[in-house]
């Protein structure tokens, strides 16, 4: 009887230990397998949001933005004029995805190595033959996100002769401002001020993307990509919203081969009535200097692209919704401009509900400094 009980206890302990062991990540496809080493894990950890539960709130911004839709639109617009919004594309550039990514945020030399020369052509849009078959359940092909940094934006802008960062109120990636506009999900943004310029860096909610997703498949079908090249393409835009002048980095899907207009590619099984998707697309286009938006209408059962249409960017959303989005953005920038000091690193948290909060982080979370800005200037002088 004792031997049987011992055998049972041993088997239980073995099964419990097996159940407690962590699951292994699925095998990464292609070159991404080399990112499972310890160095890659340490770099990816820098993309996660710091734990700030025990830190005091330095300032908060109540979430009270009026609605400009409905019958009182004209009255509301008369009482509070819509903030102006203009966008000019300064330059476009490409970044090589390599085994040295993710990069350290302040390593200018490393970021310059992966910045491709301006002669590299951007992916050109070409409508695929219809119906366009996409794979419903292809094997996953994961690529780890590089650590967010404004280094490549500063380098590309300096290379093309754009104004220095000190001439802008804000230097950031498009996703930071888009999150301030939409507020459809919580977001955490690192903020620093150097001189009169606010630098923003978004923390990733996901550490990797699946290049086999339907959206990426549609982009490759429209640009002739084979899924083996992982280069990323960006535009540096000079955006003026209200009194703020912003230098923004935006990812590019494709360009028009004739006019040179930037193109945003989307695929959806249902588009009509999807307000969140429409708002997201409008923000992407208006902040990124996108001139055309192409939608691939997808069959929900077979994932085939049935038809392709061009979406009118100006009429994607109502004037009242545009007013509300820009009002949110300007209020967030005013809040940061009045609360962030030169000597600190801050975490700006945007919840889905409740007031925005600002907390001060330790200096180890710094992602930019004066030496980095000077190194950018020296790179192309």
mmCIF file of C-alpha atoms in Angstrom:
data_model
loop_
_atom_site.group_PDB
_atom_site.id
_atom_site.type_symbol
_atom_site.label_atom_id
_atom_site.label_comp_id
_atom_site.label_asym_id
_atom_site.label_seq_id
_atom_site.Cartn_x
_atom_site.Cartn_y
_atom_site.Cartn_z
ATOM 1 C CA UNK A 1 0.000 0.000 0.000
ATOM 2 C CA UNK A 2 2.828 2.402 0.810
ATOM 3 C CA UNK A 3 4.612 1.718 -2.490
ATOM 4 C CA UNK A 4 1.413 2.464 -4.422
ATOM 5 C CA UNK A 5 0.860 5.729 -2.543
ATOM 6 C CA UNK A 6 4.479 6.740 -3.174
ATOM 7 C CA UNK A 7 4.102 6.001 -6.886
ATOM 8 C CA UNK A 8 0.907 8.042 -7.059
ATOM 9 C CA UNK A 9 2.477 10.982 -5.230
ATOM 10 C CA UNK A 10 5.476 10.910 -7.550
ATOM 11 C CA UNK A 11 3.277 10.870 -10.649
ATOM 12 C CA UNK A 12 1.182 13.726 -9.246
ATOM 13 C CA UNK A 13 4.281 15.805 -8.516
ATOM 14 C CA UNK A 14 5.609 15.158 -12.023
ATOM 15 C CA UNK A 15 2.314 16.137 -13.653
ATOM 16 C CA UNK A 16 2.016 19.240 -11.480
ATOM 17 C CA UNK A 17 5.572 20.279 -12.311
ATOM 18 C CA UNK A 18 4.802 19.821 -15.996
ATOM 19 C CA UNK A 19 1.677 21.941 -15.682
ATOM 20 C CA UNK A 20 3.565 24.675 -13.871
ATOM 21 C CA UNK A 21 6.345 24.884 -16.456
ATOM 22 C CA UNK A 22 5.971 27.879 -18.778
ATOM 23 C CA UNK A 23 4.866 27.316 -22.342
ATOM 24 C CA UNK A 24 7.411 27.849 -25.039
ATOM 25 C CA UNK A 25 6.767 30.460 -27.661
ATOM 26 C CA UNK A 26 5.854 29.072 -31.098
ATOM 27 C CA UNK A 27 8.767 28.751 -33.446
ATOM 28 C CA UNK A 28 9.590 31.983 -35.155
ATOM 29 C CA UNK A 29 9.820 31.844 -38.925
ATOM 30 C CA UNK A 30 12.875 32.740 -40.965
ATOM 31 C CA UNK A 31 15.338 35.221 -39.564
ATOM 32 C CA UNK A 32 13.228 35.960 -36.512
ATOM 33 C CA UNK A 33 14.384 32.722 -34.867
ATOM 34 C CA UNK A 34 17.672 34.409 -34.012
ATOM 35 C CA UNK A 35 15.864 36.872 -31.764
ATOM 36 C CA UNK A 36 15.099 34.291 -29.079
ATOM 37 C CA UNK A 37 18.486 34.756 -27.407
ATOM 38 C CA UNK A 38 19.004 36.491 -24.087
ATOM 39 C CA UNK A 39 20.189 39.755 -25.621
ATOM 40 C CA UNK A 40 16.977 40.024 -27.616
ATOM 41 C CA UNK A 41 14.897 39.421 -24.506
ATOM 42 C CA UNK A 42 16.720 42.181 -22.643
ATOM 43 C CA UNK A 43 16.164 44.615 -25.509
ATOM 44 C CA UNK A 44 12.483 43.705 -25.805
ATOM 45 C CA UNK A 45 12.022 44.301 -22.101
ATOM 46 C CA UNK A 46 12.796 47.985 -22.700
ATOM 47 C CA UNK A 47 9.608 48.185 -24.768
ATOM 48 C CA UNK A 48 7.427 47.275 -21.803
ATOM 49 C CA UNK A 49 5.834 49.928 -19.607
ATOM 50 C CA UNK A 50 7.689 50.608 -16.317
ATOM 51 C CA UNK A 51 5.852 49.753 -13.113
ATOM 52 C CA UNK A 52 4.631 53.081 -11.725
ATOM 53 C CA UNK A 53 1.987 51.905 -9.248
ATOM 54 C CA UNK A 54 3.906 53.303 -6.277
ATOM 55 C CA UNK A 55 4.847 56.608 -7.940
ATOM 56 C CA UNK A 56 2.878 59.765 -7.148
ATOM 57 C CA UNK A 57 0.768 61.497 -9.781
ATOM 58 C CA UNK A 58 2.373 64.849 -10.623
ATOM 59 C CA UNK A 59 -0.500 66.177 -12.726
ATOM 60 C CA UNK A 60 -3.790 64.965 -14.178
ATOM 61 C CA UNK A 61 -5.991 66.035 -17.073
ATOM 62 C CA UNK A 62 -9.753 65.473 -16.676
ATOM 63 C CA UNK A 63 -11.368 63.759 -19.618
ATOM 64 C CA UNK A 64 -13.963 66.384 -20.527
ATOM 65 C CA UNK A 65 -14.103 67.064 -24.247
ATOM 66 C CA UNK A 66 -17.469 68.302 -25.554
ATOM 67 C CA UNK A 67 -19.225 66.624 -28.446
ATOM 68 C CA UNK A 68 -19.440 68.638 -31.638
ATOM 69 C CA UNK A 69 -21.911 66.305 -33.364
ATOM 70 C CA UNK A 70 -25.679 66.714 -33.467
ATOM 71 C CA UNK A 71 -27.931 69.711 -33.704
ATOM 72 C CA UNK A 72 -25.704 72.022 -31.685
ATOM 73 C CA UNK A 73 -22.696 71.620 -33.988
ATOM 74 C CA UNK A 74 -22.826 75.188 -35.278
ATOM 75 C CA UNK A 75 -23.232 76.651 -31.796
ATOM 76 C CA UNK A 76 -20.383 74.554 -30.439
ATOM 77 C CA UNK A 77 -18.137 75.466 -33.375
ATOM 78 C CA UNK A 78 -18.907 79.155 -32.870
ATOM 79 C CA UNK A 79 -18.024 78.915 -29.167
ATOM 80 C CA UNK A 80 -14.843 76.905 -29.764
ATOM 81 C CA UNK A 81 -13.228 77.120 -33.207
ATOM 82 C CA UNK A 82 -11.783 73.902 -34.619
ATOM 83 C CA UNK A 83 -7.985 73.737 -34.265
ATOM 84 C CA UNK A 84 -6.189 74.153 -37.567
ATOM 85 C CA UNK A 85 -4.381 71.155 -39.037
ATOM 86 C CA UNK A 86 -1.815 71.221 -41.861
ATOM 87 C CA UNK A 87 0.633 68.530 -42.922
ATOM 88 C CA UNK A 88 3.686 68.692 -45.223
ATOM 89 C CA UNK A 89 5.840 65.679 -46.134
ATOM 90 C CA UNK A 90 9.500 66.566 -45.555
ATOM 91 C CA UNK A 91 11.084 63.332 -46.760
ATOM 92 C CA UNK A 92 10.664 59.566 -47.004
ATOM 93 C CA UNK A 93 13.176 56.955 -45.889
ATOM 94 C CA UNK A 94 13.632 53.235 -45.361
ATOM 95 C CA UNK A 95 15.082 51.257 -42.475
ATOM 96 C CA UNK A 96 16.692 47.857 -42.872
ATOM 97 C CA UNK A 97 15.468 45.157 -40.552
ATOM 98 C CA UNK A 98 18.515 43.201 -39.397
ATOM 99 C CA UNK A 99 19.667 40.844 -36.689
ATOM 100 C CA UNK A 100 21.052 43.779 -34.715
ATOM 101 C CA UNK A 101 17.502 45.006 -34.053
ATOM 102 C CA UNK A 102 16.051 45.899 -31.610
ATOM 103 C CA UNK A 103 18.397 48.850 -31.165
ATOM 104 C CA UNK A 104 19.171 50.868 -28.085
ATOM 105 C CA UNK A 105 17.137 54.044 -28.220
ATOM 106 C CA UNK A 106 20.136 56.416 -28.004
ATOM 107 C CA UNK A 107 22.623 54.486 -30.164
ATOM 108 C CA UNK A 108 22.959 56.899 -33.096
ATOM 109 C CA UNK A 109 25.694 54.876 -34.822
ATOM 110 C CA UNK A 110 23.585 51.700 -34.785
ATOM 111 C CA UNK A 111 20.508 53.516 -36.104
ATOM 112 C CA UNK A 112 22.524 55.135 -38.882
ATOM 113 C CA UNK A 113 23.768 51.695 -40.003
ATOM 114 C CA UNK A 114 20.235 50.440 -40.629
ATOM 115 C CA UNK A 115 19.061 53.671 -42.309
ATOM 116 C CA UNK A 116 19.054 52.840 -46.015
ATOM 117 C CA UNK A 117 20.344 55.387 -48.582
ATOM 118 C CA UNK A 118 17.757 57.750 -50.126
ATOM 119 C CA UNK A 119 18.137 56.005 -53.506
ATOM 120 C CA UNK A 120 16.212 52.982 -52.178
ATOM 121 C CA UNK A 121 12.798 53.023 -53.838
ATOM 122 C CA UNK A 122 9.603 52.803 -51.807
ATOM 123 C CA UNK A 123 7.059 50.035 -52.530
ATOM 124 C CA UNK A 124 4.830 51.096 -55.423
ATOM 125 C CA UNK A 125 1.140 50.390 -55.461
ATOM 126 C CA UNK A 126 -0.246 48.146 -58.178
ATOM 127 C CA UNK A 127 -3.801 46.830 -57.969
ATOM 128 C CA UNK A 128 -3.714 43.010 -57.733
ATOM 129 C CA UNK A 129 -5.781 40.876 -60.131
ATOM 130 C CA UNK A 130 -9.213 40.032 -58.753
ATOM 131 C CA UNK A 131 -10.307 37.913 -57.070
ATOM 132 C CA UNK A 132 -7.111 38.005 -55.020
ATOM 133 C CA UNK A 133 -6.667 34.872 -52.911
ATOM 134 C CA UNK A 134 -5.157 35.361 -49.453
ATOM 135 C CA UNK A 135 -4.188 32.491 -47.178
ATOM 136 C CA UNK A 136 -6.792 31.948 -44.441
ATOM 137 C CA UNK A 137 -4.577 30.165 -41.922
ATOM 138 C CA UNK A 138 -0.941 30.371 -42.985
ATOM 139 C CA UNK A 139 1.860 29.341 -40.623
ATOM 140 C CA UNK A 140 2.786 32.269 -38.377
ATOM 141 C CA UNK A 141 5.795 34.357 -39.296
ATOM 142 C CA UNK A 142 6.695 36.475 -36.292
ATOM 143 C CA UNK A 143 8.893 39.533 -36.280
ATOM 144 C CA UNK A 144 9.887 41.210 -33.051
ATOM 145 C CA UNK A 145 9.313 44.942 -32.877
ATOM 146 C CA UNK A 146 12.393 47.101 -32.632
ATOM 147 C CA UNK A 147 12.591 49.311 -29.604
ATOM 148 C CA UNK A 148 10.788 52.583 -30.279
ATOM 149 C CA UNK A 149 13.169 55.469 -30.839
ATOM 150 C CA UNK A 150 13.111 58.901 -32.471
ATOM 151 C CA UNK A 151 16.719 58.403 -33.620
ATOM 152 C CA UNK A 152 15.916 57.320 -37.189
ATOM 153 C CA UNK A 153 13.435 60.206 -37.559
ATOM 154 C CA UNK A 154 16.062 62.730 -36.460
ATOM 155 C CA UNK A 155 18.721 61.194 -38.723
ATOM 156 C CA UNK A 156 16.506 61.098 -41.813
ATOM 157 C CA UNK A 157 15.284 64.655 -41.256
ATOM 158 C CA UNK A 158 18.844 65.922 -40.829
ATOM 159 C CA UNK A 159 19.943 64.089 -43.967
ATOM 160 C CA UNK A 160 17.253 65.691 -46.138
ATOM 161 C CA UNK A 161 17.954 69.211 -44.835
ATOM 162 C CA UNK A 162 14.772 69.588 -42.739
ATOM 163 C CA UNK A 163 14.760 72.039 -39.804
ATOM 164 C CA UNK A 164 16.481 70.894 -36.609
ATOM 165 C CA UNK A 165 14.449 69.382 -33.794
ATOM 166 C CA UNK A 166 14.722 72.617 -31.797
ATOM 167 C CA UNK A 167 12.411 74.332 -34.336
ATOM 168 C CA UNK A 168 9.535 71.988 -33.412
ATOM 169 C CA UNK A 169 7.342 71.923 -30.333
ATOM 170 C CA UNK A 170 6.960 68.109 -30.513
ATOM 171 C CA UNK A 171 9.056 65.287 -32.024
ATOM 172 C CA UNK A 172 7.295 61.943 -32.043
ATOM 173 C CA UNK A 173 5.977 58.937 -33.911
ATOM 174 C CA UNK A 174 2.469 59.132 -35.342
ATOM 175 C CA UNK A 175 1.098 56.493 -32.998
ATOM 176 C CA UNK A 176 1.547 58.757 -29.952
ATOM 177 C CA UNK A 177 -0.602 61.552 -31.374
ATOM 178 C CA UNK A 178 -3.113 59.067 -32.776
ATOM 179 C CA UNK A 179 -3.637 57.620 -29.312
ATOM 180 C CA UNK A 180 -4.256 61.115 -27.926
ATOM 181 C CA UNK A 181 -6.894 61.678 -30.599
ATOM 182 C CA UNK A 182 -8.735 58.369 -30.489
ATOM 183 C CA UNK A 183 -8.561 57.209 -26.866
ATOM 184 C CA UNK A 184 -10.101 53.873 -27.879
ATOM 185 C CA UNK A 185 -7.597 51.979 -25.726
ATOM 186 C CA UNK A 186 -5.248 52.764 -22.871
ATOM 187 C CA UNK A 187 -1.787 53.996 -23.846
ATOM 188 C CA UNK A 188 1.507 54.791 -22.119
ATOM 189 C CA UNK A 189 3.903 57.359 -23.585
ATOM 190 C CA UNK A 190 7.355 58.354 -22.341
ATOM 191 C CA UNK A 191 7.966 62.115 -22.455
ATOM 192 C CA UNK A 192 11.106 64.245 -22.183
ATOM 193 C CA UNK A 193 11.783 67.916 -22.812
ATOM 194 C CA UNK A 194 15.041 69.280 -24.174
ATOM 195 C CA UNK A 195 14.988 73.023 -24.540
ATOM 196 C CA UNK A 196 11.570 73.945 -25.855
ATOM 197 C CA UNK A 197 10.930 70.603 -27.597
ATOM 198 C CA UNK A 198 8.864 67.718 -26.254
ATOM 199 C CA UNK A 199 10.058 64.254 -27.320
ATOM 200 C CA UNK A 200 7.516 61.437 -27.139
ATOM 201 C CA UNK A 201 8.087 57.684 -27.263
ATOM 202 C CA UNK A 202 5.281 55.137 -27.230
ATOM 203 C CA UNK A 203 5.568 51.899 -25.298
ATOM 204 C CA UNK A 204 4.540 48.809 -27.235
ATOM 205 C CA UNK A 205 1.439 46.889 -26.175
ATOM 206 C CA UNK A 206 2.714 43.919 -28.211
ATOM 207 C CA UNK A 207 6.324 42.799 -28.547
ATOM 208 C CA UNK A 208 6.021 41.185 -31.975
ATOM 209 C CA UNK A 209 3.823 41.100 -35.067
ATOM 210 C CA UNK A 210 2.727 38.255 -37.313
ATOM 211 C CA UNK A 211 3.714 38.949 -40.931
ATOM 212 C CA UNK A 212 1.266 36.249 -42.044
ATOM 213 C CA UNK A 213 -1.735 38.315 -40.931
ATOM 214 C CA UNK A 214 -4.300 39.176 -43.587
ATOM 215 C CA UNK A 215 -3.391 42.869 -43.502
ATOM 216 C CA UNK A 216 0.277 42.204 -44.288
ATOM 217 C CA UNK A 217 -0.711 39.725 -47.002
ATOM 218 C CA UNK A 218 -2.861 42.377 -48.685
ATOM 219 C CA UNK A 219 -0.024 44.909 -48.556
ATOM 220 C CA UNK A 220 2.347 42.444 -50.214
ATOM 221 C CA UNK A 221 -0.267 41.633 -52.879
ATOM 222 C CA UNK A 222 -0.533 45.356 -53.713
ATOM 223 C CA UNK A 223 3.222 46.014 -53.806
ATOM 224 C CA UNK A 224 4.669 42.793 -55.205
ATOM 225 C CA UNK A 225 6.369 41.851 -51.939
ATOM 226 C CA UNK A 226 7.396 38.237 -51.349
ATOM 227 C CA UNK A 227 7.284 38.256 -47.563
ATOM 228 C CA UNK A 228 11.040 37.752 -47.255
ATOM 229 C CA UNK A 229 12.146 41.405 -47.047
ATOM 230 C CA UNK A 230 11.477 43.092 -43.734
ATOM 231 C CA UNK A 231 12.545 46.649 -44.577
ATOM 232 C CA UNK A 232 10.272 49.343 -43.140
ATOM 233 C CA UNK A 233 9.388 52.577 -44.920
ATOM 234 C CA UNK A 234 8.571 55.914 -43.290
ATOM 235 C CA UNK A 235 7.682 59.526 -43.965
ATOM 236 C CA UNK A 236 8.824 62.511 -41.911
ATOM 237 C CA UNK A 237 6.029 65.077 -41.804
ATOM 238 C CA UNK A 238 5.790 68.646 -40.568
ATOM 239 C CA UNK A 239 2.354 68.817 -38.899
ATOM 240 C CA UNK A 240 0.882 71.993 -37.441
ATOM 241 C CA UNK A 241 -2.069 71.456 -35.126
ATOM 242 C CA UNK A 242 -3.290 74.491 -33.242
ATOM 243 C CA UNK A 243 -0.213 76.383 -32.063
ATOM 244 C CA UNK A 244 1.986 73.280 -32.045
ATOM 245 C CA UNK A 245 4.449 72.396 -34.779
ATOM 246 C CA UNK A 246 5.236 68.667 -34.770
ATOM 247 C CA UNK A 247 7.893 66.545 -36.475
ATOM 248 C CA UNK A 248 6.251 63.146 -36.948
ATOM 249 C CA UNK A 249 7.423 59.752 -38.175
ATOM 250 C CA UNK A 250 4.747 57.711 -39.976
ATOM 251 C CA UNK A 251 5.019 54.260 -41.519
ATOM 252 C CA UNK A 252 4.292 54.002 -45.250
ATOM 253 C CA UNK A 253 2.419 51.139 -46.934
ATOM 254 C CA UNK A 254 2.981 52.196 -50.557
ATOM 255 C CA UNK A 255 3.374 55.156 -52.913
ATOM 256 C CA UNK A 256 1.659 56.089 -56.174
ATOM 257 C CA UNK A 257 4.184 55.478 -58.935
ATOM 258 C CA UNK A 258 2.884 58.393 -61.037
ATOM 259 C CA UNK A 259 2.012 61.151 -58.565
ATOM 260 C CA UNK A 260 4.275 60.121 -55.681
ATOM 261 C CA UNK A 261 1.366 60.347 -53.223
ATOM 262 C CA UNK A 262 1.618 58.234 -50.073
ATOM 263 C CA UNK A 263 -0.942 55.419 -49.910
ATOM 264 C CA UNK A 264 -2.528 53.690 -46.918
ATOM 265 C CA UNK A 265 -3.695 50.121 -47.609
ATOM 266 C CA UNK A 266 -6.551 48.520 -45.675
ATOM 267 C CA UNK A 267 -8.493 45.270 -46.003
ATOM 268 C CA UNK A 268 -11.755 44.488 -44.255
ATOM 269 C CA UNK A 269 -14.654 42.058 -44.441
ATOM 270 C CA UNK A 270 -16.963 44.898 -43.379
ATOM 271 C CA UNK A 271 -16.187 48.598 -43.549
ATOM 272 C CA UNK A 272 -19.508 50.424 -43.491
ATOM 273 C CA UNK A 273 -20.541 51.386 -39.985
ATOM 274 C CA UNK A 274 -17.118 50.627 -38.465
ATOM 275 C CA UNK A 275 -16.565 54.060 -36.913
ATOM 276 C CA UNK A 276 -13.403 53.116 -35.003
ATOM 277 C CA UNK A 277 -11.693 51.908 -38.179
ATOM 278 C CA UNK A 278 -12.761 55.026 -40.054
ATOM 279 C CA UNK A 279 -11.493 57.338 -37.307
ATOM 280 C CA UNK A 280 -8.223 55.404 -37.158
ATOM 281 C CA UNK A 281 -7.739 55.726 -40.918
ATOM 282 C CA UNK A 282 -8.513 59.455 -40.889
ATOM 283 C CA UNK A 283 -5.948 60.057 -38.118
ATOM 284 C CA UNK A 284 -3.331 58.022 -39.961
ATOM 285 C CA UNK A 285 -3.854 59.935 -43.191
ATOM 286 C CA UNK A 286 -4.054 63.448 -41.744
ATOM 287 C CA UNK A 287 -1.031 63.058 -39.449
ATOM 288 C CA UNK A 288 1.071 61.098 -41.936
ATOM 289 C CA UNK A 289 0.594 63.124 -45.107
ATOM 290 C CA UNK A 290 -1.251 60.262 -46.838
ATOM 291 C CA UNK A 291 -2.929 61.298 -50.097
ATOM 292 C CA UNK A 292 -4.801 58.097 -50.991
ATOM 293 C CA UNK A 293 -6.529 55.331 -49.011
ATOM 294 C CA UNK A 294 -7.160 51.984 -50.731
ATOM 295 C CA UNK A 295 -9.607 49.414 -49.296
ATOM 296 C CA UNK A 296 -9.671 45.745 -50.242
ATOM 297 C CA UNK A 297 -13.144 44.299 -49.618
ATOM 298 C CA UNK A 298 -12.590 40.795 -48.289
ATOM 299 C CA UNK A 299 -14.902 37.792 -48.305
ATOM 300 C CA UNK A 300 -15.341 36.740 -44.686
ATOM 301 C CA UNK A 301 -15.468 32.993 -45.422
ATOM 302 C CA UNK A 302 -12.708 32.597 -48.009
ATOM 303 C CA UNK A 303 -10.550 35.671 -47.219
ATOM 304 C CA UNK A 304 -10.448 36.513 -50.926
ATOM 305 C CA UNK A 305 -10.315 40.157 -51.983
ATOM 306 C CA UNK A 306 -13.518 40.619 -53.985
ATOM 307 C CA UNK A 307 -13.113 44.263 -54.958
ATOM 308 C CA UNK A 308 -10.880 47.270 -54.398
ATOM 309 C CA UNK A 309 -12.082 50.818 -53.869
ATOM 310 C CA UNK A 310 -10.544 54.175 -53.041
ATOM 311 C CA UNK A 311 -11.851 55.777 -49.867
ATOM 312 C CA UNK A 312 -12.482 59.545 -49.702
ATOM 313 C CA UNK A 313 -10.234 60.713 -46.869
ATOM 314 C CA UNK A 314 -11.923 64.083 -46.341
ATOM 315 C CA UNK A 315 -15.382 62.572 -45.808
ATOM 316 C CA UNK A 316 -14.431 59.506 -43.787
ATOM 317 C CA UNK A 317 -15.838 61.126 -40.626
ATOM 318 C CA UNK A 318 -18.048 64.106 -39.835
ATOM 319 C CA UNK A 319 -16.818 67.622 -39.174
ATOM 320 C CA UNK A 320 -18.000 67.282 -35.586
ATOM 321 C CA UNK A 321 -15.867 64.160 -35.082
ATOM 322 C CA UNK A 322 -12.831 65.901 -36.603
ATOM 323 C CA UNK A 323 -13.360 68.796 -34.207
ATOM 324 C CA UNK A 324 -13.509 66.436 -31.240
ATOM 325 C CA UNK A 325 -10.362 64.527 -32.254
ATOM 326 C CA UNK A 326 -8.298 67.673 -32.794
ATOM 327 C CA UNK A 327 -9.587 69.172 -29.544
ATOM 328 C CA UNK A 328 -8.418 66.088 -27.672
ATOM 329 C CA UNK A 329 -5.012 66.275 -29.305
ATOM 330 C CA UNK A 330 -4.468 69.962 -28.568
ATOM 331 C CA UNK A 331 -5.593 69.574 -24.943
ATOM 332 C CA UNK A 332 -3.148 66.693 -24.419
ATOM 333 C CA UNK A 333 -0.254 68.663 -25.934
ATOM 334 C CA UNK A 334 -1.125 71.734 -23.842
ATOM 335 C CA UNK A 335 -1.167 69.520 -20.746
ATOM 336 C CA UNK A 336 2.285 68.084 -21.472
ATOM 337 C CA UNK A 337 3.717 71.455 -22.446
ATOM 338 C CA UNK A 338 2.702 72.959 -19.106
ATOM 339 C CA UNK A 339 3.668 69.968 -16.921
ATOM 340 C CA UNK A 340 6.919 68.489 -18.295
ATOM 341 C CA UNK A 341 10.239 70.005 -17.166
ATOM 342 C CA UNK A 342 13.697 69.779 -18.719
ATOM 343 C CA UNK A 343 15.317 67.668 -16.027
ATOM 344 C CA UNK A 344 12.972 64.681 -15.937
ATOM 345 C CA UNK A 345 11.657 61.585 -17.696
ATOM 346 C CA UNK A 346 7.890 61.202 -17.495
ATOM 347 C CA UNK A 347 5.228 58.609 -18.178
ATOM 348 C CA UNK A 348 2.036 59.991 -19.687
ATOM 349 C CA UNK A 349 -0.804 57.494 -19.254
ATOM 350 C CA UNK A 350 -4.029 57.721 -21.262
ATOM 351 C CA UNK A 351 -6.737 55.429 -19.859
ATOM 352 C CA UNK A 352 -9.875 54.411 -21.697
ATOM 353 C CA UNK A 353 -11.861 56.125 -18.941
ATOM 354 C CA UNK A 354 -10.869 58.614 -16.297
ATOM 355 C CA UNK A 355 -8.305 61.409 -16.214
ATOM 356 C CA UNK A 356 -4.922 61.302 -17.925
ATOM 357 C CA UNK A 357 -1.997 61.121 -15.497
ATOM 358 C CA UNK A 358 1.642 62.168 -15.551
ATOM 359 C CA UNK A 359 4.295 60.489 -13.392
ATOM 360 C CA UNK A 360 8.045 61.006 -13.180
ATOM 361 C CA UNK A 361 10.312 58.045 -13.963
ATOM 362 C CA UNK A 362 13.903 57.263 -13.041
ATOM 363 C CA UNK A 363 16.645 58.557 -15.322
ATOM 364 C CA UNK A 364 17.423 55.024 -16.519
ATOM 365 C CA UNK A 365 14.261 55.266 -18.658
ATOM 366 C CA UNK A 366 15.654 58.255 -20.575
ATOM 367 C CA UNK A 367 15.465 57.743 -24.357
ATOM 368 C CA UNK A 368 17.053 60.990 -25.587
ATOM 369 C CA UNK A 369 19.613 63.544 -24.408
ATOM 370 C CA UNK A 370 21.618 66.514 -25.658
ATOM 371 C CA UNK A 371 24.575 64.325 -26.670
ATOM 372 C CA UNK A 372 22.274 62.266 -28.895
ATOM 373 C CA UNK A 373 20.911 65.372 -30.633
ATOM 374 C CA UNK A 374 24.450 66.693 -31.208
ATOM 375 C CA UNK A 375 25.512 63.307 -32.621
ATOM 376 C CA UNK A 376 22.638 63.518 -35.124
ATOM 377 C CA UNK A 377 23.787 66.980 -36.247
ATOM 378 C CA UNK A 378 27.373 65.774 -36.633
ATOM 379 C CA UNK A 379 26.273 62.784 -38.751
ATOM 380 C CA UNK A 380 25.484 64.865 -41.848
ATOM 381 C CA UNK A 381 27.666 67.958 -41.545
#
